[in-house]
mmCIF file of C-alpha atoms in Angstrom:
data_model
loop_
_atom_site.group_PDB
_atom_site.id
_atom_site.type_symbol
_atom_site.label_atom_id
_atom_site.label_comp_id
_atom_site.label_asym_id
_atom_site.label_seq_id
_atom_site.Cartn_x
_atom_site.Cartn_y
_atom_site.Cartn_z
ATOM 1 C CA UNK Q 230 -13.156 -1.882 18.220
ATOM 2 C CA UNK Q 231 -9.903 -3.881 18.208
ATOM 3 C CA UNK Q 232 -8.975 -5.173 14.766
ATOM 4 C CA UNK Q 233 -5.604 -6.916 14.257
ATOM 5 C CA UNK Q 234 -2.960 -4.613 15.814
ATOM 6 C CA UNK Q 235 -5.092 -1.442 15.737
ATOM 7 C CA UNK Q 236 -8.159 0.121 17.248
ATOM 8 C CA UNK Q 237 -10.583 0.832 14.422
ATOM 9 C CA UNK Q 238 -12.942 3.799 14.786
ATOM 10 C CA UNK Q 239 -16.184 4.080 12.808
ATOM 11 C CA UNK Q 240 -17.267 7.678 13.322
ATOM 12 C CA UNK Q 241 -20.751 8.883 12.390
ATOM 13 C CA UNK Q 242 -20.008 12.428 11.220
ATOM 14 C CA UNK Q 243 -22.899 14.885 11.223
ATOM 15 C CA UNK Q 244 -22.725 17.096 8.123
ATOM 16 C CA UNK Q 245 -25.154 19.957 8.402
ATOM 17 C CA UNK Q 246 -28.527 21.300 9.500
ATOM 18 C CA UNK Q 247 -31.180 18.557 9.309
ATOM 19 C CA UNK Q 248 -33.851 21.187 8.548
ATOM 20 C CA UNK Q 249 -32.294 21.612 5.123
ATOM 21 C CA UNK Q 250 -32.985 17.938 4.399
ATOM 22 C CA UNK Q 251 -36.559 17.627 5.638
ATOM 23 C CA UNK Q 252 -35.410 17.139 9.239
ATOM 24 C CA UNK Q 253 -33.311 14.143 8.244
ATOM 25 C CA UNK Q 254 -29.745 14.022 9.524
ATOM 26 C CA UNK Q 255 -26.956 13.695 7.011
ATOM 27 C CA UNK Q 256 -24.683 11.277 8.877
ATOM 28 C CA UNK Q 257 -21.989 9.298 7.097
ATOM 29 C CA UNK Q 258 -19.472 6.820 8.520
ATOM 30 C CA UNK Q 259 -15.826 7.826 8.322
ATOM 31 C CA UNK Q 260 -12.789 5.850 9.416
ATOM 32 C CA UNK Q 261 -10.145 6.499 12.005
ATOM 33 C CA UNK Q 262 -7.572 4.390 13.790
ATOM 34 C CA UNK Q 263 -5.447 4.385 16.910
ATOM 35 C CA UNK Q 264 -2.391 2.431 17.988
ATOM 36 C CA UNK Q 265 -2.613 3.313 21.678
ATOM 37 C CA UNK Q 266 -6.287 4.061 22.389
ATOM 38 C CA UNK Q 267 -5.611 7.748 23.076
ATOM 39 C CA UNK Q 268 -4.311 9.282 19.841
ATOM 40 C CA UNK Q 269 -6.644 8.914 16.859
ATOM 41 C CA UNK Q 270 -5.828 9.542 13.212
ATOM 42 C CA UNK Q 271 -8.123 10.168 10.255
ATOM 43 C CA UNK Q 272 -5.803 10.574 7.255
ATOM 44 C CA UNK Q 273 -8.623 9.987 4.745
ATOM 45 C CA UNK Q 274 -11.685 12.216 5.235
ATOM 46 C CA UNK Q 275 -13.784 10.651 2.458
ATOM 47 C CA UNK Q 276 -16.932 8.761 3.565
ATOM 48 C CA UNK Q 277 -16.256 5.094 4.225
ATOM 49 C CA UNK Q 278 -19.967 4.237 4.190
ATOM 50 C CA UNK Q 279 -21.913 7.154 2.763
ATOM 51 C CA UNK Q 280 -25.452 8.198 1.989
ATOM 52 C CA UNK Q 281 -27.242 7.928 -1.360
ATOM 53 C CA UNK Q 282 -29.301 11.021 -2.214
ATOM 54 C CA UNK Q 283 -31.347 9.436 -4.993
ATOM 55 C CA UNK Q 284 -35.106 9.580 -4.238
ATOM 56 C CA UNK Q 285 -35.725 5.893 -3.502
ATOM 57 C CA UNK Q 286 -32.444 5.069 -1.761
ATOM 58 C CA UNK Q 287 -32.836 3.191 1.529
ATOM 59 C CA UNK Q 288 -29.748 4.963 2.885
ATOM 60 C CA UNK Q 289 -30.800 8.497 1.939
ATOM 61 C CA UNK Q 290 -29.754 9.768 5.362
ATOM 62 C CA UNK Q 291 -28.597 9.072 8.918
ATOM 63 C CA UNK Q 292 -26.144 6.254 8.232
ATOM 64 C CA UNK Q 293 -24.641 4.883 11.455
ATOM 65 C CA UNK Q 294 -22.656 1.759 12.318
ATOM 66 C CA UNK Q 295 -23.701 -1.155 14.487
ATOM 67 C CA UNK Q 296 -21.951 -2.183 17.700
ATOM 68 C CA UNK Q 297 -18.864 -4.313 17.241
ATOM 69 C CA UNK Q 298 -17.749 -2.497 14.119
ATOM 70 C CA UNK Q 299 -17.417 -5.408 11.714
ATOM 71 C CA UNK Q 300 -17.462 -9.174 11.389
ATOM 72 C CA UNK Q 301 -14.565 -11.103 9.873
ATOM 73 C CA UNK Q 302 -16.186 -13.465 7.377
ATOM 74 C CA UNK Q 303 -13.600 -15.453 5.452
ATOM 75 C CA UNK Q 304 -11.661 -13.073 3.232
ATOM 76 C CA UNK Q 305 -14.075 -10.168 3.792
ATOM 77 C CA UNK Q 306 -15.061 -7.708 6.497
ATOM 78 C CA UNK Q 307 -18.796 -7.166 6.930
ATOM 79 C CA UNK Q 308 -19.965 -3.781 8.284
ATOM 80 C CA UNK Q 309 -23.619 -3.629 9.334
ATOM 81 C CA UNK Q 310 -25.091 -0.145 9.362
ATOM 82 C CA UNK Q 311 -28.404 1.698 9.502
ATOM 83 C CA UNK Q 312 -29.972 4.043 6.983
ATOM 84 C CA UNK Q 313 -33.153 6.125 6.591
ATOM 85 C CA UNK Q 314 -34.990 6.153 3.288
ATOM 86 C CA UNK Q 315 -36.944 9.354 2.761
ATOM 87 C CA UNK Q 316 -36.800 13.003 3.669
ATOM 88 C CA UNK Q 317 -39.323 12.883 6.496
ATOM 89 C CA UNK Q 318 -39.803 9.895 8.779
ATOM 90 C CA UNK Q 319 -39.254 7.034 6.307
ATOM 91 C CA UNK Q 320 -38.417 3.514 7.459
ATOM 92 C CA UNK Q 321 -35.085 2.598 9.015
ATOM 93 C CA UNK Q 322 -33.223 -0.230 7.293
ATOM 94 C CA UNK Q 323 -30.124 -2.239 8.019
ATOM 95 C CA UNK Q 324 -27.506 -2.774 5.320
ATOM 96 C CA UNK Q 325 -24.232 -4.619 5.062
ATOM 97 C CA UNK Q 326 -21.114 -3.190 3.432
ATOM 98 C CA UNK Q 327 -18.366 -5.619 2.427
ATOM 99 C CA UNK Q 328 -14.649 -4.906 2.276
ATOM 100 C CA UNK Q 329 -11.684 -7.108 1.541
ATOM 101 C CA UNK Q 330 -10.084 -8.244 4.792
ATOM 102 C CA UNK Q 331 -7.349 -5.710 5.650
ATOM 103 C CA UNK Q 332 -8.609 -3.742 2.641
ATOM 104 C CA UNK Q 333 -8.521 -0.289 4.233
ATOM 105 C CA UNK Q 334 -5.350 0.714 2.383
ATOM 106 C CA UNK Q 335 -2.740 -0.781 0.084
ATOM 107 C CA UNK Q 336 0.669 -0.115 -1.395
ATOM 108 C CA UNK Q 337 0.403 -0.438 -5.175
ATOM 109 C CA UNK Q 338 2.851 -0.927 -8.023
ATOM 110 C CA UNK Q 339 2.414 -0.953 -11.791
ATOM 111 C CA UNK Q 340 4.351 -3.119 -14.246
ATOM 112 C CA UNK Q 341 7.461 -0.993 -13.669
ATOM 113 C CA UNK Q 342 7.547 -2.311 -10.106
ATOM 114 C CA UNK Q 343 7.970 -0.819 -6.666
ATOM 115 C CA UNK Q 344 9.814 -1.562 -3.422
ATOM 116 C CA UNK Q 345 8.672 -1.233 0.179
ATOM 117 C CA UNK Q 346 11.084 -1.570 3.114
ATOM 118 C CA UNK Q 347 9.551 -1.809 6.583
ATOM 119 C CA UNK Q 348 10.796 -0.257 9.760
ATOM 120 C CA UNK Q 349 12.672 -2.594 12.126
ATOM 121 C CA UNK Q 350 10.466 -5.352 13.484
ATOM 122 C CA UNK Q 351 11.030 -8.129 15.996
ATOM 123 C CA UNK Q 352 8.824 -11.230 15.987
ATOM 124 C CA UNK Q 353 8.497 -14.590 17.700
ATOM 125 C CA UNK Q 354 6.753 -16.452 14.869
ATOM 126 C CA UNK Q 355 8.291 -18.427 12.040
ATOM 127 C CA UNK Q 356 6.268 -17.941 8.844
ATOM 128 C CA UNK Q 357 5.652 -14.818 6.773
ATOM 129 C CA UNK Q 358 2.237 -14.203 5.200
ATOM 130 C CA UNK Q 359 0.869 -11.433 3.007
ATOM 131 C CA UNK Q 360 -2.538 -10.175 1.993
ATOM 132 C CA UNK Q 361 -2.011 -9.151 -1.622
ATOM 133 C CA UNK Q 362 -3.556 -9.040 -5.079
ATOM 134 C CA UNK Q 363 -0.845 -9.904 -7.578
ATOM 135 C CA UNK Q 364 -2.788 -11.649 -10.307
ATOM 136 C CA UNK Q 365 -0.869 -10.799 -13.451
ATOM 137 C CA UNK Q 366 2.143 -9.685 -11.442
ATOM 138 C CA UNK Q 367 4.322 -10.935 -8.613
ATOM 139 C CA UNK Q 368 5.504 -10.201 -5.102
ATOM 140 C CA UNK Q 369 8.800 -11.355 -3.575
ATOM 141 C CA UNK Q 370 10.449 -10.474 -0.278
ATOM 142 C CA UNK Q 371 13.829 -10.427 1.419
ATOM 143 C CA UNK Q 372 14.940 -10.047 5.029
ATOM 144 C CA UNK Q 373 17.494 -7.406 6.050
ATOM 145 C CA UNK Q 374 19.533 -7.149 9.238
ATOM 146 C CA UNK Q 375 19.669 -4.058 11.441
ATOM 147 C CA UNK Q 376 22.368 -2.592 9.171
ATOM 148 C CA UNK Q 377 20.323 -3.058 6.011
ATOM 149 C CA UNK Q 378 22.217 -6.068 4.663
ATOM 150 C CA UNK Q 379 20.269 -8.948 3.164
ATOM 151 C CA UNK Q 380 20.347 -12.069 5.323
ATOM 152 C CA UNK Q 381 20.934 -15.303 3.391
ATOM 153 C CA UNK Q 382 19.058 -17.404 2.452
ATOM 154 C CA UNK Q 383 16.199 -14.910 2.746
ATOM 155 C CA UNK Q 384 17.121 -13.142 -0.474
ATOM 156 C CA UNK Q 385 15.045 -11.843 -3.338
ATOM 157 C CA UNK Q 386 16.482 -14.470 -5.652
ATOM 158 C CA UNK Q 387 15.552 -17.318 -3.278
ATOM 159 C CA UNK Q 388 11.996 -16.104 -2.669
ATOM 160 C CA UNK Q 389 9.182 -18.063 -4.288
ATOM 161 C CA UNK Q 390 7.018 -15.427 -6.044
ATOM 162 C CA UNK Q 391 3.459 -14.830 -4.871
ATOM 163 C CA UNK Q 392 1.289 -14.457 -7.975
ATOM 164 C CA UNK Q 393 -2.296 -14.827 -6.720
ATOM 165 C CA UNK Q 394 -5.070 -12.680 -5.310
ATOM 166 C CA UNK Q 395 -5.247 -13.954 -1.718
ATOM 167 C CA UNK Q 396 -5.852 -12.559 1.751
ATOM 168 C CA UNK Q 397 -3.637 -15.250 3.316
ATOM 169 C CA UNK Q 398 -0.653 -16.154 1.131
ATOM 170 C CA UNK Q 399 2.563 -17.705 2.508
ATOM 171 C CA UNK Q 400 5.932 -16.239 1.528
ATOM 172 C CA UNK Q 401 8.703 -18.832 1.371
ATOM 173 C CA UNK Q 402 12.351 -19.064 0.379
ATOM 174 C CA UNK Q 403 14.281 -21.947 -1.116
ATOM 175 C CA UNK Q 404 16.986 -23.061 1.305
ATOM 176 C CA UNK Q 405 14.980 -22.244 4.444
ATOM 177 C CA UNK Q 406 12.079 -24.094 6.022
ATOM 178 C CA UNK Q 407 10.929 -21.002 7.924
ATOM 179 C CA UNK Q 408 12.072 -17.762 9.594
ATOM 180 C CA UNK Q 409 13.188 -19.362 12.870
ATOM 181 C CA UNK Q 410 16.803 -18.289 12.254
ATOM 182 C CA UNK Q 411 15.890 -14.589 12.508
ATOM 183 C CA UNK Q 412 13.076 -14.783 15.084
ATOM 184 C CA UNK Q 413 13.664 -12.463 18.039
ATOM 185 C CA UNK Q 414 16.162 -10.322 16.114
ATOM 186 C CA UNK Q 415 15.585 -6.779 14.805
ATOM 187 C CA UNK Q 416 15.090 -7.112 11.054
ATOM 188 C CA UNK Q 417 13.389 -5.368 8.165
ATOM 189 C CA UNK Q 418 11.327 -6.906 5.402
ATOM 190 C CA UNK Q 419 11.770 -5.581 1.886
ATOM 191 C CA UNK Q 420 8.954 -6.321 -0.541
ATOM 192 C CA UNK Q 421 9.357 -6.100 -4.303
ATOM 193 C CA UNK Q 422 6.018 -5.758 -6.066
ATOM 194 C CA UNK Q 423 5.083 -5.711 -9.729
ATOM 195 C CA UNK Q 424 1.568 -5.113 -11.090
ATOM 196 C CA UNK Q 425 -0.279 -5.572 -7.832
ATOM 197 C CA UNK Q 426 -1.355 -4.374 -4.399
ATOM 198 C CA UNK Q 427 -0.009 -5.248 -0.946
ATOM 199 C CA UNK Q 428 -2.551 -4.832 1.863
ATOM 200 C CA UNK Q 429 -0.868 -6.394 4.897
ATOM 201 C CA UNK Q 430 1.938 -8.648 6.106
ATOM 202 C CA UNK Q 431 2.476 -10.576 9.337
ATOM 203 C CA UNK Q 432 4.538 -13.374 10.851
ATOM 204 C CA UNK Q 433 2.605 -16.349 12.185
ATOM 205 C CA UNK Q 434 3.547 -19.029 14.661
ATOM 206 C CA UNK Q 435 2.563 -21.824 12.278
ATOM 207 C CA UNK Q 436 1.473 -22.811 8.782
ATOM 208 C CA UNK Q 437 -2.177 -21.903 9.450
ATOM 209 C CA UNK Q 438 -1.355 -18.232 9.004
ATOM 210 C CA UNK Q 439 -3.082 -17.228 12.255
ATOM 211 C CA UNK Q 440 -2.186 -13.578 12.838
ATOM 212 C CA UNK Q 441 -2.785 -13.502 16.604
ATOM 213 C CA UNK Q 442 -4.496 -10.136 16.088
ATOM 214 C CA UNK Q 443 -7.945 -9.057 17.215
ATOM 215 C CA UNK Q 444 -10.968 -9.824 15.045
ATOM 216 C CA UNK Q 445 -13.428 -7.041 15.954
ATOM 217 C CA UNK Q 446 -16.886 -8.619 16.436
ATOM 218 C CA UNK Q 447 -15.629 -12.081 15.481
ATOM 219 C CA UNK Q 448 -16.879 -14.331 12.721
ATOM 220 C CA UNK Q 449 -17.328 -17.939 11.552
ATOM 221 C CA UNK Q 450 -14.552 -20.344 12.503
ATOM 222 C CA UNK Q 451 -12.976 -18.211 15.233
ATOM 223 C CA UNK Q 452 -12.852 -19.453 18.809
ATOM 224 C CA UNK Q 453 -12.098 -16.239 20.711
ATOM 225 C CA UNK Q 454 -11.350 -12.518 20.375
ATOM 226 C CA UNK Q 455 -8.130 -13.074 18.377
ATOM 227 C CA UNK Q 456 -7.190 -14.945 15.229
ATOM 228 C CA UNK Q 457 -5.761 -18.247 16.450
ATOM 229 C CA UNK Q 458 -7.008 -20.383 13.543
ATOM 230 C CA UNK Q 459 -5.825 -18.726 10.327
ATOM 231 C CA UNK Q 460 -6.924 -20.616 7.209
ATOM 232 C CA UNK Q 461 -9.560 -22.578 9.176
ATOM 233 C CA UNK Q 462 -11.681 -19.400 9.326
ATOM 234 C CA UNK Q 463 -11.613 -19.195 5.526
ATOM 235 C CA UNK Q 464 -12.794 -22.810 5.357
ATOM 236 C CA UNK Q 465 -15.561 -22.118 7.885
ATOM 237 C CA UNK Q 466 -16.836 -19.136 5.892
ATOM 238 C CA UNK Q 467 -16.765 -21.179 2.672
ATOM 239 C CA UNK Q 468 -18.740 -23.971 4.343
ATOM 240 C CA UNK Q 469 -21.331 -21.493 5.614
ATOM 241 C CA UNK Q 470 -21.687 -19.973 2.146
ATOM 242 C CA UNK Q 471 -22.111 -23.420 0.586
ATOM 243 C CA UNK Q 472 -24.895 -24.312 3.049
ATOM 244 C CA UNK Q 473 -26.793 -21.178 2.107
#
């Protein structure tokens, strides 16, 4: 399924002879991704959604994902999946696993800090956003030209620190209303992080933070297959939760 700029694969991996488990398959869901639809990568072979082998577990065996992969619900991803309960023919149940939006991987730094410099990117938007957890720490960014020199006023010193835990946080600089001055040019972003985790970054066309990326099976507040609404989807999910 298409999620943001990737194809996300939820693979049900069969892990042995079902006869050894009372004829119940041991299937667990593992993750993979592709950037072109042909070449797939699975750098982490741990179960993403696994089984539970305790006697009364509803997901004792045969865990498989539902069509569509996941829903984007506010600041979370919701993965519906099946599971069998007992060792013979026990009932089939449906469960939901929740993950932070973009929470598949992160770059982390302790209080000593860390720096991440991207490869060259070229964008048409104007506003930088991050998905990061920096409660108790901070994240700042700077913009570098193709030669690696910092472009004023997009310097580390001018950057307003991000200090919250948020899946959609704007990154701004004093002395610049937006990134229009470097749009369309090859640049690098350099992030400086202290005591936190950086999950994703993107450049949006406007202040809503809409990524323009794909949203898998969709979710509340979205109007099509891509994120064109940004923060409005967070509001829609909050409103739905309040109604419940």
